[in-house]
Amino acid sequence: MQKANFSFYTNTLLDGGVVALPTETVYGLACLALNADAVDKVFRLKGRPASNPLIVHVLDLDQANGLSYPDEMCSLLSKRFWPGPLTLILPKKKVVPDNVTAGLDTVAIRSPSHPLFRKVLQLTGEPLAAPSANPYSKVSPTSAEEVITSFGNTCPPVLDGGKSEIGLESTVLDLSCQTPTILRPGPISKTEVEKVIGREVLNPNETIETGSPSKSPGLSVKHYAPETPVRLYPSLKELLSLAPSSSENLILIPSKKSLPLFDSYSAAVMYFSETGDPVEIGRNLYTSLHKGDLLKKKIIHIPLIEKTGGIVEAINDRLRRASTI
Ligand code: TXA
Ligand code: MG
C-alpha cells in the first residue's frame, strides 16, 4: 500500500492511471472521467462488461454542470444531500466519453463526502469516474485491506482512508425519466428524496417507461457475492428451524444478542452488529461477508433484516443479490 502521499495519487491520475480511493460508502477504483483510455483501464482491471456504466464523482454541482444538464430536482437534491451517498442520473453532455456511460445518453454523478477523496478531487481539478473497487460481481470493499485482498497482485495503489463509514453503495436515482426512479436502493431512502422534491418517486421494479432495454444496466441480480454460496432466509426464526447446525456451515446473524440461540450449534456463527442497529449492520455487512468467505465453509446462511425504513431496504437488497442458492 502507498503512503498517504497526495501528489503520488494525483499525478498517477493525471497521467491516465488508476488508483483506489476511499469514499464514505465503499472504496472506488478511480480514473480521470474525461480520459477514455484511463476509463478503459478501469473496465479491464475490474473485469466489468462495457455495457455497465460508471459513476462520475465531482466536487460540487458546478462541476456536475460541466458534464450534464441538471434540472430543478437535481439542484434541490444536491443542495440537501451532497456531499453524500446520492447518485443522480442526468442527461449527459458530449464531453463525457461514451465508455463512461456505456453508450447511454445519461451520466451518473455524485459528490462523495470522504475528505481524502475530496482532497484528490481538488488537487486534480478533474471529475473522477469510479466504480466500487472490487472485481466484477464480487463483494464491495469498505477498507484498504479488502481492496488489496480482492485484487491480489493486480491491485492498483490504494489510498488508505480507514473503514468506510456507511459501508453500502450510494442510492442511485434516475432523474432523466418522466417519474424519478430509484435504480439502486441505498443510504438515502425513497421517502427522504420525496420529501425534498415534493414528488412521488418510483422503486426499481415500478418503472413505468417501457421500450428501453434496462434503465439500470449494472443491477444484475447476482452481484455483491462472496465465493462461498449464500443461502438466505426470510427471518431469524426460519433460519433457526431450517439451517443445518453442522460445522461445515457458517451462520451470519444481524445481532450479537441472538448468539445464545446457537449455543448447541457446531456451525461457525458470526454477527453483523453488536446491537442490531441497521446503521451498524450496513457498515459491517461487506466486511462480515469478506471475513465469512475466508473461513471457506460450504454454505453461509443469513436471515433478512426484519425491520423497515432507512437503510434496511438497501441491506436486504444487497443480501438478496449476494444469495446464490
Ligand atoms: O457508493 C457508490 O456509488 C460507489 C462509490 C465508489 O462511489 N460506487 C459504485 O459504483 O457503487 P458501481 O460502478 O459499483 O455502481 C454504479 C451503478 C451501477 O449499477 C451502474 O449500472 C449504475 O450505477 N449506473 C451508472 N451510470 C448509469 C446510467 N447512466 N444509467 C443508469 N444506471 C447507471
Ligand atoms: Mg459495484
Short mmCIF file of C-alpha atoms and ligand atoms in Angstrom, two decimals:
data_model
loop_
_atom_site.label_atom_id
_atom_site.label_comp_id
_atom_site.label_asym_id
_atom_site.label_seq_id
_atom_site.Cartn_x
_atom_site.Cartn_y
_atom_site.Cartn_z
CA MET A 1 0.00 0.00 0.00
CA GLN A 2 1.26 3.51 -0.81
CA LYS A 3 1.57 6.07 1.99
CA ALA A 4 -0.91 8.97 2.00
CA ASN A 5 1.20 10.92 -0.45
CA PHE A 6 -1.33 13.05 -2.29
CA SER A 7 0.97 14.12 -5.11
CA PHE A 8 1.62 10.46 -5.95
CA TYR A 9 -2.13 9.68 -6.27
CA THR A 10 -2.86 12.94 -8.07
CA ASN A 11 0.00 12.50 -10.57
CA THR A 12 -0.93 8.86 -11.22
CA LEU A 13 -4.47 10.00 -12.06
CA LEU A 14 -3.32 12.96 -14.17
CA ASP A 15 -1.01 10.58 -16.10
CA GLY A 16 -4.04 8.45 -17.02
CA GLY A 17 -3.53 5.80 -14.33
CA VAL A 18 -5.90 4.07 -11.90
CA VAL A 19 -5.86 4.29 -8.09
CA ALA A 20 -8.23 3.01 -5.40
CA LEU A 21 -9.66 5.79 -3.22
CA PRO A 22 -11.79 5.72 -0.06
CA THR A 23 -15.35 7.06 -0.07
CA GLU A 24 -17.89 7.20 2.74
CA THR A 25 -19.84 4.36 1.05
CA VAL A 26 -17.26 1.89 -0.32
CA TYR A 27 -13.78 2.19 -1.88
CA GLY A 28 -13.71 3.22 -5.55
CA LEU A 29 -11.39 2.40 -8.46
CA ALA A 30 -10.75 5.92 -9.74
CA CYS A 31 -9.51 7.45 -13.00
CA LEU A 32 -9.99 10.69 -14.93
CA ALA A 33 -13.59 10.55 -16.15
CA LEU A 34 -12.83 12.55 -19.29
CA ASN A 35 -9.90 10.33 -20.38
CA ALA A 36 -11.41 7.42 -22.35
CA ASP A 37 -8.17 5.37 -22.24
CA ALA A 38 -7.98 5.65 -18.46
CA VAL A 39 -11.64 4.63 -18.25
CA ASP A 40 -10.85 1.55 -20.38
CA LYS A 41 -8.17 0.59 -17.86
CA VAL A 42 -10.74 0.64 -15.05
CA PHE A 43 -13.09 -1.62 -17.01
CA ARG A 44 -10.24 -4.06 -17.74
CA LEU A 45 -8.92 -4.10 -14.17
CA LYS A 46 -12.37 -4.72 -12.75
CA GLY A 47 -13.33 -7.24 -15.45
CA ARG A 48 -16.52 -5.26 -15.90
CA PRO A 49 -18.65 -5.58 -19.04
CA ALA A 50 -18.53 -2.46 -21.23
CA SER A 51 -22.34 -2.35 -21.02
CA ASN A 52 -22.27 -1.34 -17.34
CA PRO A 53 -21.69 2.43 -16.92
CA LEU A 54 -19.60 4.15 -14.23
CA ILE A 55 -20.43 6.86 -11.70
CA VAL A 56 -18.61 10.17 -12.15
CA HIS A 57 -17.52 11.81 -8.88
CA VAL A 58 -17.49 15.60 -8.62
CA LEU A 59 -16.68 18.23 -6.00
CA ASP A 60 -20.00 20.06 -6.34
CA LEU A 61 -22.96 20.98 -8.51
CA ASP A 62 -20.80 23.42 -10.51
CA GLN A 63 -18.57 20.58 -11.65
CA ALA A 64 -21.66 18.44 -12.37
CA ASN A 65 -22.90 21.27 -14.61
CA GLY A 66 -19.91 20.76 -16.87
CA LEU A 67 -20.89 17.14 -17.51
CA SER A 68 -24.68 17.14 -17.56
CA TYR A 69 -27.88 19.17 -17.72
CA PRO A 70 -29.07 19.36 -14.10
CA ASP A 71 -32.73 20.30 -13.54
CA GLU A 72 -34.57 21.83 -10.58
CA MET A 73 -34.87 18.46 -8.80
CA CYS A 74 -31.12 17.98 -9.14
CA SER A 75 -30.47 21.39 -7.58
CA LEU A 76 -32.74 20.66 -4.62
CA LEU A 77 -31.32 17.18 -4.05
CA SER A 78 -27.68 18.16 -4.40
CA LYS A 79 -28.23 21.06 -2.01
CA ARG A 80 -29.68 18.70 0.57
CA PHE A 81 -27.62 15.51 0.12
CA TRP A 82 -24.25 16.46 -1.43
CA PRO A 83 -21.59 15.77 -0.49
CA GLY A 84 -23.04 12.36 0.32
CA PRO A 85 -24.31 8.98 -0.83
CA LEU A 86 -26.77 10.03 -3.56
CA THR A 87 -26.01 9.38 -7.24
CA LEU A 88 -28.13 11.25 -9.78
CA ILE A 89 -28.72 10.08 -13.36
CA LEU A 90 -28.90 13.11 -15.66
CA PRO A 91 -28.83 13.81 -19.41
CA LYS A 92 -25.17 13.87 -20.38
CA LYS A 93 -23.07 16.44 -22.22
CA LYS A 94 -20.86 15.39 -25.16
CA VAL A 95 -17.67 15.94 -23.17
CA VAL A 96 -18.28 12.70 -21.21
CA PRO A 97 -16.69 9.79 -23.12
CA ASP A 98 -19.09 7.10 -24.34
CA ASN A 99 -17.31 4.30 -22.47
CA VAL A 100 -18.03 6.01 -19.10
CA THR A 101 -21.77 5.86 -19.76
CA ALA A 102 -21.77 2.58 -21.75
CA GLY A 103 -23.15 4.49 -24.72
CA LEU A 104 -26.19 5.82 -22.81
CA ASP A 105 -27.26 9.44 -23.23
CA THR A 106 -27.29 9.85 -19.44
CA VAL A 107 -24.49 10.09 -16.89
CA ALA A 108 -24.44 9.05 -13.21
CA ILE A 109 -22.98 11.76 -10.94
CA ARG A 110 -22.31 12.04 -7.23
CA SER A 111 -20.26 14.17 -4.88
CA PRO A 112 -18.57 11.98 -2.23
CA SER A 113 -18.05 13.28 1.30
CA HIS A 114 -14.89 11.38 2.30
CA PRO A 115 -12.25 14.07 2.98
CA LEU A 116 -9.45 12.15 1.23
CA PHE A 117 -11.47 11.62 -1.93
CA ARG A 118 -12.42 15.30 -1.90
CA LYS A 119 -8.80 16.31 -1.47
CA VAL A 120 -7.84 14.27 -4.57
CA LEU A 121 -10.77 15.85 -6.49
CA GLN A 122 -9.49 19.29 -5.50
CA LEU A 123 -5.86 18.54 -6.39
CA THR A 124 -6.63 17.03 -9.81
CA GLY A 125 -9.33 19.62 -10.55
CA GLU A 126 -10.98 16.91 -12.67
CA PRO A 127 -14.12 14.74 -12.32
CA LEU A 128 -13.21 11.15 -11.44
CA ALA A 129 -15.01 8.04 -12.68
CA ALA A 130 -15.02 5.31 -10.02
CA PRO A 131 -16.86 2.02 -9.75
CA SER A 132 -16.62 0.14 -6.47
CA ALA A 133 -13.08 -1.26 -6.09
CA ASN A 134 -13.93 -4.96 -6.36
CA PRO A 135 -13.52 -7.42 -9.21
CA TYR A 136 -16.80 -7.58 -11.17
CA SER A 137 -19.76 -9.13 -9.26
CA LYS A 138 -17.77 -9.61 -6.04
CA VAL A 139 -18.34 -8.01 -2.63
CA SER A 140 -17.54 -4.28 -2.47
CA PRO A 141 -14.58 -3.25 -0.26
CA THR A 142 -15.02 -0.98 2.75
CA SER A 143 -11.35 -0.85 3.77
CA ALA A 144 -7.96 -0.63 2.03
CA GLU A 145 -7.15 -4.19 3.17
CA GLU A 146 -10.29 -5.52 1.46
CA VAL A 147 -9.30 -3.82 -1.82
CA ILE A 148 -5.87 -5.45 -1.61
CA THR A 149 -7.26 -8.89 -0.73
CA SER A 150 -9.79 -8.85 -3.54
CA PHE A 151 -7.37 -7.76 -6.32
CA GLY A 152 -4.27 -9.65 -5.14
CA ASN A 153 -1.27 -8.96 -7.40
CA THR A 154 -3.28 -6.87 -9.89
CA CYS A 155 -4.11 -4.35 -7.15
CA PRO A 156 -3.57 -0.68 -8.06
CA PRO A 157 -2.19 1.76 -5.44
CA VAL A 158 -4.69 2.17 -2.60
CA LEU A 159 -5.09 5.41 -0.63
CA ASP A 160 -5.95 4.21 2.87
CA GLY A 161 -8.78 6.30 4.33
CA GLY A 162 -9.80 3.87 7.07
CA LYS A 163 -13.07 1.99 7.19
CA SER A 164 -15.90 3.42 5.05
CA GLU A 165 -18.37 4.99 7.42
CA ILE A 166 -21.58 3.92 5.65
CA GLY A 167 -20.40 0.64 4.13
CA LEU A 168 -23.09 0.36 1.39
CA GLU A 169 -23.08 1.88 -2.09
CA SER A 170 -24.88 5.16 -2.79
CA THR A 171 -28.56 5.38 -3.69
CA VAL A 172 -28.88 5.67 -7.49
CA LEU A 173 -31.76 7.94 -8.52
CA ASP A 174 -32.75 8.37 -12.17
CA LEU A 175 -33.84 11.95 -12.86
CA SER A 176 -33.76 11.52 -16.63
CA CYS A 177 -37.10 9.72 -16.89
CA GLN A 178 -40.66 11.02 -16.54
CA THR A 179 -41.06 9.98 -12.91
CA PRO A 180 -37.90 9.97 -10.75
CA THR A 181 -36.96 6.34 -10.09
CA ILE A 182 -34.65 4.69 -7.58
CA LEU A 183 -32.45 2.31 -9.59
CA ARG A 184 -30.41 1.11 -6.60
CA PRO A 185 -31.65 1.43 -3.00
CA GLY A 186 -29.02 2.92 -0.73
CA PRO A 187 -28.34 5.04 2.35
CA ILE A 188 -30.75 7.79 1.23
CA SER A 189 -34.28 6.43 1.15
CA LYS A 190 -37.11 7.00 -1.32
CA THR A 191 -39.07 8.85 1.41
CA GLU A 192 -36.18 11.25 2.07
CA VAL A 193 -35.93 12.01 -1.65
CA GLU A 194 -39.71 12.51 -1.98
CA LYS A 195 -39.68 14.97 0.92
CA VAL A 196 -37.07 17.15 -0.77
CA ILE A 197 -38.53 17.22 -4.29
CA GLY A 198 -42.18 17.11 -3.23
CA ARG A 199 -42.97 14.44 -5.84
CA GLU A 200 -43.60 10.73 -5.95
CA VAL A 201 -40.54 8.55 -6.58
CA LEU A 202 -40.71 5.04 -8.04
CA ASN A 203 -38.88 1.94 -6.84
CA PRO A 204 -36.67 -0.14 -9.17
CA ASN A 205 -39.41 -2.57 -10.25
CA GLU A 206 -42.06 0.12 -10.71
CA THR A 207 -40.56 1.76 -13.81
CA ILE A 208 -43.46 2.97 -15.91
CA GLU A 209 -41.48 3.72 -19.05
CA THR A 210 -41.25 0.78 -21.40
CA GLY A 211 -39.25 0.04 -24.52
CA SER A 212 -35.80 0.71 -23.08
CA PRO A 213 -33.76 -2.48 -22.51
CA SER A 214 -32.74 -1.75 -18.92
CA LYS A 215 -32.62 1.56 -17.07
CA SER A 216 -30.02 0.21 -14.67
CA PRO A 217 -27.63 -1.95 -16.64
CA GLY A 218 -25.47 -2.72 -13.60
CA LEU A 219 -28.16 -4.21 -11.46
CA SER A 220 -27.76 -7.82 -12.45
CA VAL A 221 -29.40 -9.99 -9.83
CA LYS A 222 -26.31 -11.97 -8.87
CA HIS A 223 -23.96 -9.34 -7.52
CA TYR A 224 -22.06 -8.49 -4.37
CA ALA A 225 -21.49 -12.23 -3.91
CA PRO A 226 -18.77 -13.88 -1.81
CA GLU A 227 -17.09 -17.04 -3.22
CA THR A 228 -18.96 -19.19 -0.70
CA PRO A 229 -22.61 -19.81 -1.67
CA VAL A 230 -25.07 -17.77 0.41
CA ARG A 231 -28.48 -19.13 1.43
CA LEU A 232 -30.98 -16.53 2.56
CA TYR A 233 -33.92 -16.95 5.00
CA PRO A 234 -36.94 -14.63 5.39
CA SER A 235 -36.40 -14.41 9.16
CA LEU A 236 -34.14 -15.49 12.02
CA LYS A 237 -36.90 -17.83 13.13
CA GLU A 238 -36.90 -19.65 9.78
CA LEU A 239 -33.13 -19.84 9.79
CA LEU A 240 -33.27 -21.44 13.24
CA SER A 241 -35.68 -24.09 12.07
CA LEU A 242 -34.07 -24.80 8.65
CA ALA A 243 -30.33 -24.09 8.64
CA PRO A 244 -28.05 -27.08 9.33
CA SER A 245 -26.06 -26.81 12.56
CA SER A 246 -23.04 -28.85 11.41
CA SER A 247 -19.52 -27.45 11.31
CA GLU A 248 -19.16 -27.06 7.52
CA ASN A 249 -21.68 -24.18 7.74
CA LEU A 250 -21.38 -20.52 8.68
CA ILE A 251 -24.36 -18.68 10.15
CA LEU A 252 -24.32 -14.88 9.92
CA ILE A 253 -26.87 -13.16 12.15
CA PRO A 254 -27.84 -9.46 12.47
CA SER A 255 -27.11 -9.03 16.18
CA LYS A 256 -24.69 -10.40 18.78
CA LYS A 257 -27.66 -10.52 21.13
CA SER A 258 -29.01 -13.61 19.31
CA LEU A 259 -25.78 -15.61 19.79
CA PRO A 260 -27.12 -17.71 22.72
CA LEU A 261 -29.76 -19.19 20.38
CA PHE A 262 -26.94 -21.04 18.64
CA ASP A 263 -25.17 -22.42 21.74
CA SER A 264 -25.77 -26.01 20.71
CA TYR A 265 -24.60 -25.49 17.09
CA SER A 266 -21.26 -26.79 15.73
CA ALA A 267 -21.56 -24.33 12.83
CA ALA A 268 -19.45 -21.16 12.94
CA VAL A 269 -21.65 -18.21 13.96
CA MET A 270 -20.80 -14.57 13.23
CA TYR A 271 -22.83 -11.39 13.65
CA PHE A 272 -23.16 -8.15 11.64
CA SER A 273 -23.59 -5.87 14.69
CA GLU A 274 -23.46 -5.68 18.49
CA THR A 275 -26.94 -4.26 18.86
CA GLY A 276 -28.96 -4.99 15.70
CA ASP A 277 -28.89 -1.28 14.75
CA PRO A 278 -29.37 -1.17 10.94
CA VAL A 279 -26.75 1.58 10.50
CA GLU A 280 -24.19 -0.64 12.24
CA ILE A 281 -25.31 -3.66 10.18
CA GLY A 282 -24.90 -1.63 6.97
CA ARG A 283 -21.41 -0.54 7.98
CA ASN A 284 -20.29 -4.11 8.72
CA LEU A 285 -22.22 -6.01 6.06
CA TYR A 286 -19.49 -6.34 3.42
CA THR A 287 -16.67 -6.79 5.93
CA SER A 288 -18.59 -9.66 7.52
CA LEU A 289 -19.11 -11.25 4.09
CA HIS A 290 -15.40 -10.84 3.31
CA LYS A 291 -14.44 -12.40 6.68
CA GLY A 292 -17.05 -15.14 6.37
CA ASP A 293 -15.68 -16.06 2.95
CA LEU A 294 -12.18 -16.54 4.38
CA LEU A 295 -13.50 -19.33 6.65
CA LYS A 296 -14.06 -21.41 3.46
CA LYS A 297 -17.25 -23.05 4.74
CA LYS A 298 -19.63 -24.93 2.45
CA ILE A 299 -22.56 -22.51 2.81
CA ILE A 300 -23.16 -19.14 4.51
CA HIS A 301 -26.69 -18.92 5.99
CA ILE A 302 -28.14 -15.43 6.52
CA PRO A 303 -31.58 -14.14 7.61
CA LEU A 304 -33.04 -10.97 6.05
CA ILE A 305 -33.23 -7.97 8.40
CA GLU A 306 -36.73 -7.91 9.93
CA LYS A 307 -37.13 -4.15 10.21
CA THR A 308 -38.31 -1.49 7.79
CA GLY A 309 -37.30 2.03 6.83
CA GLY A 310 -33.98 3.84 6.47
CA ILE A 311 -31.11 1.74 5.28
CA VAL A 312 -32.83 -1.65 5.83
CA GLU A 313 -34.13 -1.81 2.28
CA ALA A 314 -30.60 -1.34 0.91
CA ILE A 315 -29.20 -4.01 3.25
CA ASN A 316 -31.83 -6.57 2.25
CA ASP A 317 -31.35 -5.67 -1.43
CA ARG A 318 -27.60 -6.45 -1.14
CA LEU A 319 -28.30 -9.67 0.78
CA ARG A 320 -30.69 -10.84 -1.96
CA ARG A 321 -28.06 -10.13 -4.58
CA ALA A 322 -25.38 -11.96 -2.55
CA SER A 323 -27.51 -15.09 -2.22
CA THR A 324 -26.82 -17.72 -4.80
CA ILE A 325 -28.81 -20.75 -3.61
O1 TXA B 1 -21.30 4.46 -3.47
C1 TXA B 1 -21.08 4.32 -4.68
O2 TXA B 1 -21.90 4.64 -5.55
C2 TXA B 1 -19.71 3.72 -5.10
C3 TXA B 1 -18.61 4.69 -4.69
C4 TXA B 1 -17.25 4.26 -5.19
O3 TXA B 1 -18.94 5.97 -5.16
N1 TXA B 1 -19.68 3.44 -6.49
C5 TXA B 1 -20.37 2.40 -7.04
O4 TXA B 1 -20.16 2.28 -8.42
O5 TXA B 1 -21.10 1.67 -6.42
P1 TXA B 1 -20.56 0.99 -9.23
O6 TXA B 1 -19.93 1.19 -10.57
O7 TXA B 1 -20.15 -0.23 -8.49
O8 TXA B 1 -22.10 1.10 -9.38
C6 TXA B 1 -22.68 2.10 -10.21
C7 TXA B 1 -24.10 1.76 -10.51
C8 TXA B 1 -24.20 0.57 -11.43
O9 TXA B 1 -25.30 -0.23 -11.02
C9 TXA B 1 -24.46 1.21 -12.79
O10 TXA B 1 -25.16 0.37 -13.69
C10 TXA B 1 -25.29 2.41 -12.40
O11 TXA B 1 -24.70 2.87 -11.20
N2 TXA B 1 -25.19 3.46 -13.43
C11 TXA B 1 -24.11 4.20 -13.79
N3 TXA B 1 -24.39 5.05 -14.80
C12 TXA B 1 -25.71 4.86 -15.10
C13 TXA B 1 -26.62 5.44 -16.04
N4 TXA B 1 -26.23 6.39 -16.90
N5 TXA B 1 -27.90 4.98 -16.05
C14 TXA B 1 -28.32 4.02 -15.18
N6 TXA B 1 -27.51 3.44 -14.25
C15 TXA B 1 -26.22 3.85 -14.22
MG MG B 2 -20.20 -2.11 -7.64
#
